[in-house]
Amino acid sequence: MNNKKKAVQGKVKLTLKKGKKVVGKRTVTLSKKGVAKGVFTKVKAKGKYTVIAEFQGNKTAKKSKATAKFTVK
């Protein structure tokens, strides 16, 4: 949400890592509700992964970055 309580528009860069190795990258557009969805189809190796989402900012919202971890068993 921006400072006017509306959903942010723009693009988000998603990076998928396994350890320090980059497994995949995607750039996705935010929906009208401010949600970004990206699919990495070639994740088949077992292990621990990290997804990094980076929003570059725009006129109404500051840039931001978030990470999430998951395990493939």
JSON list of C-alpha atoms in Angstrom, two decimals:
[
{"chain": "A", "resi": 1, "resn": "MET", "atom": "CA", "xyz": [0.00, 0.00, 0.00]},
{"chain": "A", "resi": 2, "resn": "ASN", "atom": "CA", "xyz": [1.17, 3.50, -0.68]},
{"chain": "A", "resi": 3, "resn": "ASN", "atom": "CA", "xyz": [0.60, 6.56, 1.49]},
{"chain": "A", "resi": 4, "resn": "LYS", "atom": "CA", "xyz": [-2.90, 7.02, 0.02]},
{"chain": "A", "resi": 5, "resn": "LYS", "atom": "CA", "xyz": [-3.98, 3.47, 1.08]},
{"chain": "A", "resi": 6, "resn": "LYS", "atom": "CA", "xyz": [-4.23, 2.27, -2.52]},
{"chain": "A", "resi": 7, "resn": "ALA", "atom": "CA", "xyz": [-2.55, -0.80, -3.98]},
{"chain": "A", "resi": 8, "resn": "VAL", "atom": "CA", "xyz": [0.87, -0.12, -5.48]},
{"chain": "A", "resi": 9, "resn": "GLN", "atom": "CA", "xyz": [1.37, -0.59, -9.21]},
{"chain": "A", "resi": 10, "resn": "GLY", "atom": "CA", "xyz": [4.59, -1.54, -10.99]},
{"chain": "A", "resi": 11, "resn": "LYS", "atom": "CA", "xyz": [6.97, -4.44, -11.36]},
{"chain": "A", "resi": 12, "resn": "VAL", "atom": "CA", "xyz": [8.67, -6.75, -8.86]},
{"chain": "A", "resi": 13, "resn": "LYS", "atom": "CA", "xyz": [11.93, -8.59, -9.50]},
{"chain": "A", "resi": 14, "resn": "LEU", "atom": "CA", "xyz": [11.92, -12.14, -8.06]},
{"chain": "A", "resi": 15, "resn": "THR", "atom": "CA", "xyz": [15.19, -14.02, -7.53]},
{"chain": "A", "resi": 16, "resn": "LEU", "atom": "CA", "xyz": [15.33, -17.68, -6.49]},
{"chain": "A", "resi": 17, "resn": "LYS", "atom": "CA", "xyz": [18.51, -18.91, -4.79]},
{"chain": "A", "resi": 18, "resn": "LYS", "atom": "CA", "xyz": [19.74, -22.25, -3.52]},
{"chain": "A", "resi": 19, "resn": "GLY", "atom": "CA", "xyz": [22.48, -21.33, -1.08]},
{"chain": "A", "resi": 20, "resn": "LYS", "atom": "CA", "xyz": [24.44, -18.59, -2.84]},
{"chain": "A", "resi": 21, "resn": "LYS", "atom": "CA", "xyz": [23.66, -19.88, -6.35]},
{"chain": "A", "resi": 22, "resn": "VAL", "atom": "CA", "xyz": [20.95, -18.08, -8.35]},
{"chain": "A", "resi": 23, "resn": "VAL", "atom": "CA", "xyz": [18.55, -20.70, -9.72]},
{"chain": "A", "resi": 24, "resn": "GLY", "atom": "CA", "xyz": [16.10, -18.40, -11.49]},
{"chain": "A", "resi": 25, "resn": "LYS", "atom": "CA", "xyz": [14.94, -14.82, -12.03]},
{"chain": "A", "resi": 26, "resn": "ARG", "atom": "CA", "xyz": [11.57, -13.40, -12.99]},
{"chain": "A", "resi": 27, "resn": "THR", "atom": "CA", "xyz": [10.14, -9.92, -13.32]},
{"chain": "A", "resi": 28, "resn": "VAL", "atom": "CA", "xyz": [6.41, -9.79, -12.67]},
{"chain": "A", "resi": 29, "resn": "THR", "atom": "CA", "xyz": [3.80, -7.04, -12.75]},
{"chain": "A", "resi": 30, "resn": "LEU", "atom": "CA", "xyz": [1.75, -6.28, -9.68]},
{"chain": "A", "resi": 31, "resn": "SER", "atom": "CA", "xyz": [-1.99, -6.95, -9.99]},
{"chain": "A", "resi": 32, "resn": "LYS", "atom": "CA", "xyz": [-4.61, -4.27, -9.35]},
{"chain": "A", "resi": 33, "resn": "LYS", "atom": "CA", "xyz": [-4.67, -5.47, -5.74]},
{"chain": "A", "resi": 34, "resn": "GLY", "atom": "CA", "xyz": [-0.89, -5.03, -5.42]},
{"chain": "A", "resi": 35, "resn": "VAL", "atom": "CA", "xyz": [-0.06, -8.75, -5.52]},
{"chain": "A", "resi": 36, "resn": "ALA", "atom": "CA", "xyz": [2.87, -10.25, -7.43]},
{"chain": "A", "resi": 37, "resn": "LYS", "atom": "CA", "xyz": [2.87, -13.90, -8.51]},
{"chain": "A", "resi": 38, "resn": "GLY", "atom": "CA", "xyz": [5.75, -15.72, -10.14]},
{"chain": "A", "resi": 39, "resn": "VAL", "atom": "CA", "xyz": [6.33, -19.39, -10.92]},
{"chain": "A", "resi": 40, "resn": "PHE", "atom": "CA", "xyz": [9.69, -21.16, -11.07]},
{"chain": "A", "resi": 41, "resn": "THR", "atom": "CA", "xyz": [8.98, -24.42, -12.93]},
{"chain": "A", "resi": 42, "resn": "LYS", "atom": "CA", "xyz": [12.45, -25.97, -12.97]},
{"chain": "A", "resi": 43, "resn": "VAL", "atom": "CA", "xyz": [12.84, -26.38, -9.18]},
{"chain": "A", "resi": 44, "resn": "LYS", "atom": "CA", "xyz": [13.26, -30.14, -8.78]},
{"chain": "A", "resi": 45, "resn": "ALA", "atom": "CA", "xyz": [16.39, -30.53, -6.67]},
{"chain": "A", "resi": 46, "resn": "LYS", "atom": "CA", "xyz": [15.81, -31.17, -2.98]},
{"chain": "A", "resi": 47, "resn": "GLY", "atom": "CA", "xyz": [17.16, -28.56, -0.63]},
{"chain": "A", "resi": 48, "resn": "LYS", "atom": "CA", "xyz": [16.65, -25.18, 0.99]},
{"chain": "A", "resi": 49, "resn": "TYR", "atom": "CA", "xyz": [15.76, -22.20, -1.20]},
{"chain": "A", "resi": 50, "resn": "THR", "atom": "CA", "xyz": [15.35, -18.46, -0.73]},
{"chain": "A", "resi": 51, "resn": "VAL", "atom": "CA", "xyz": [13.09, -16.16, -2.75]},
{"chain": "A", "resi": 52, "resn": "ILE", "atom": "CA", "xyz": [13.95, -12.46, -2.82]},
{"chain": "A", "resi": 53, "resn": "ALA", "atom": "CA", "xyz": [11.28, -9.96, -3.98]},
{"chain": "A", "resi": 54, "resn": "GLU", "atom": "CA", "xyz": [12.44, -6.44, -4.85]},
{"chain": "A", "resi": 55, "resn": "PHE", "atom": "CA", "xyz": [10.10, -3.55, -5.68]},
{"chain": "A", "resi": 56, "resn": "GLN", "atom": "CA", "xyz": [12.01, -0.68, -7.27]},
{"chain": "A", "resi": 57, "resn": "GLY", "atom": "CA", "xyz": [9.55, 1.99, -6.15]},
{"chain": "A", "resi": 58, "resn": "ASN", "atom": "CA", "xyz": [7.58, 4.58, -8.08]},
{"chain": "A", "resi": 59, "resn": "LYS", "atom": "CA", "xyz": [6.10, 8.07, -7.60]},
{"chain": "A", "resi": 60, "resn": "THR", "atom": "CA", "xyz": [3.73, 6.96, -4.83]},
{"chain": "A", "resi": 61, "resn": "ALA", "atom": "CA", "xyz": [5.68, 4.24, -3.00]},
{"chain": "A", "resi": 62, "resn": "LYS", "atom": "CA", "xyz": [9.23, 3.72, -1.77]},
{"chain": "A", "resi": 63, "resn": "LYS", "atom": "CA", "xyz": [11.34, 0.78, -2.88]},
{"chain": "A", "resi": 64, "resn": "SER", "atom": "CA", "xyz": [11.22, -2.33, -0.73]},
{"chain": "A", "resi": 65, "resn": "LYS", "atom": "CA", "xyz": [12.71, -5.81, -0.45]},
{"chain": "A", "resi": 66, "resn": "ALA", "atom": "CA", "xyz": [11.56, -9.02, 1.24]},
{"chain": "A", "resi": 67, "resn": "THR", "atom": "CA", "xyz": [12.82, -12.59, 1.50]},
{"chain": "A", "resi": 68, "resn": "ALA", "atom": "CA", "xyz": [11.16, -15.94, 2.17]},
{"chain": "A", "resi": 69, "resn": "LYS", "atom": "CA", "xyz": [12.67, -19.39, 2.68]},
{"chain": "A", "resi": 70, "resn": "PHE", "atom": "CA", "xyz": [11.27, -22.80, 1.80]},
{"chain": "A", "resi": 71, "resn": "THR", "atom": "CA", "xyz": [12.43, -26.42, 1.54]},
{"chain": "A", "resi": 72, "resn": "VAL", "atom": "CA", "xyz": [11.88, -28.90, -1.30]},
{"chain": "A", "resi": 73, "resn": "LYS", "atom": "CA", "xyz": [11.71, -32.46, 0.05]}
]
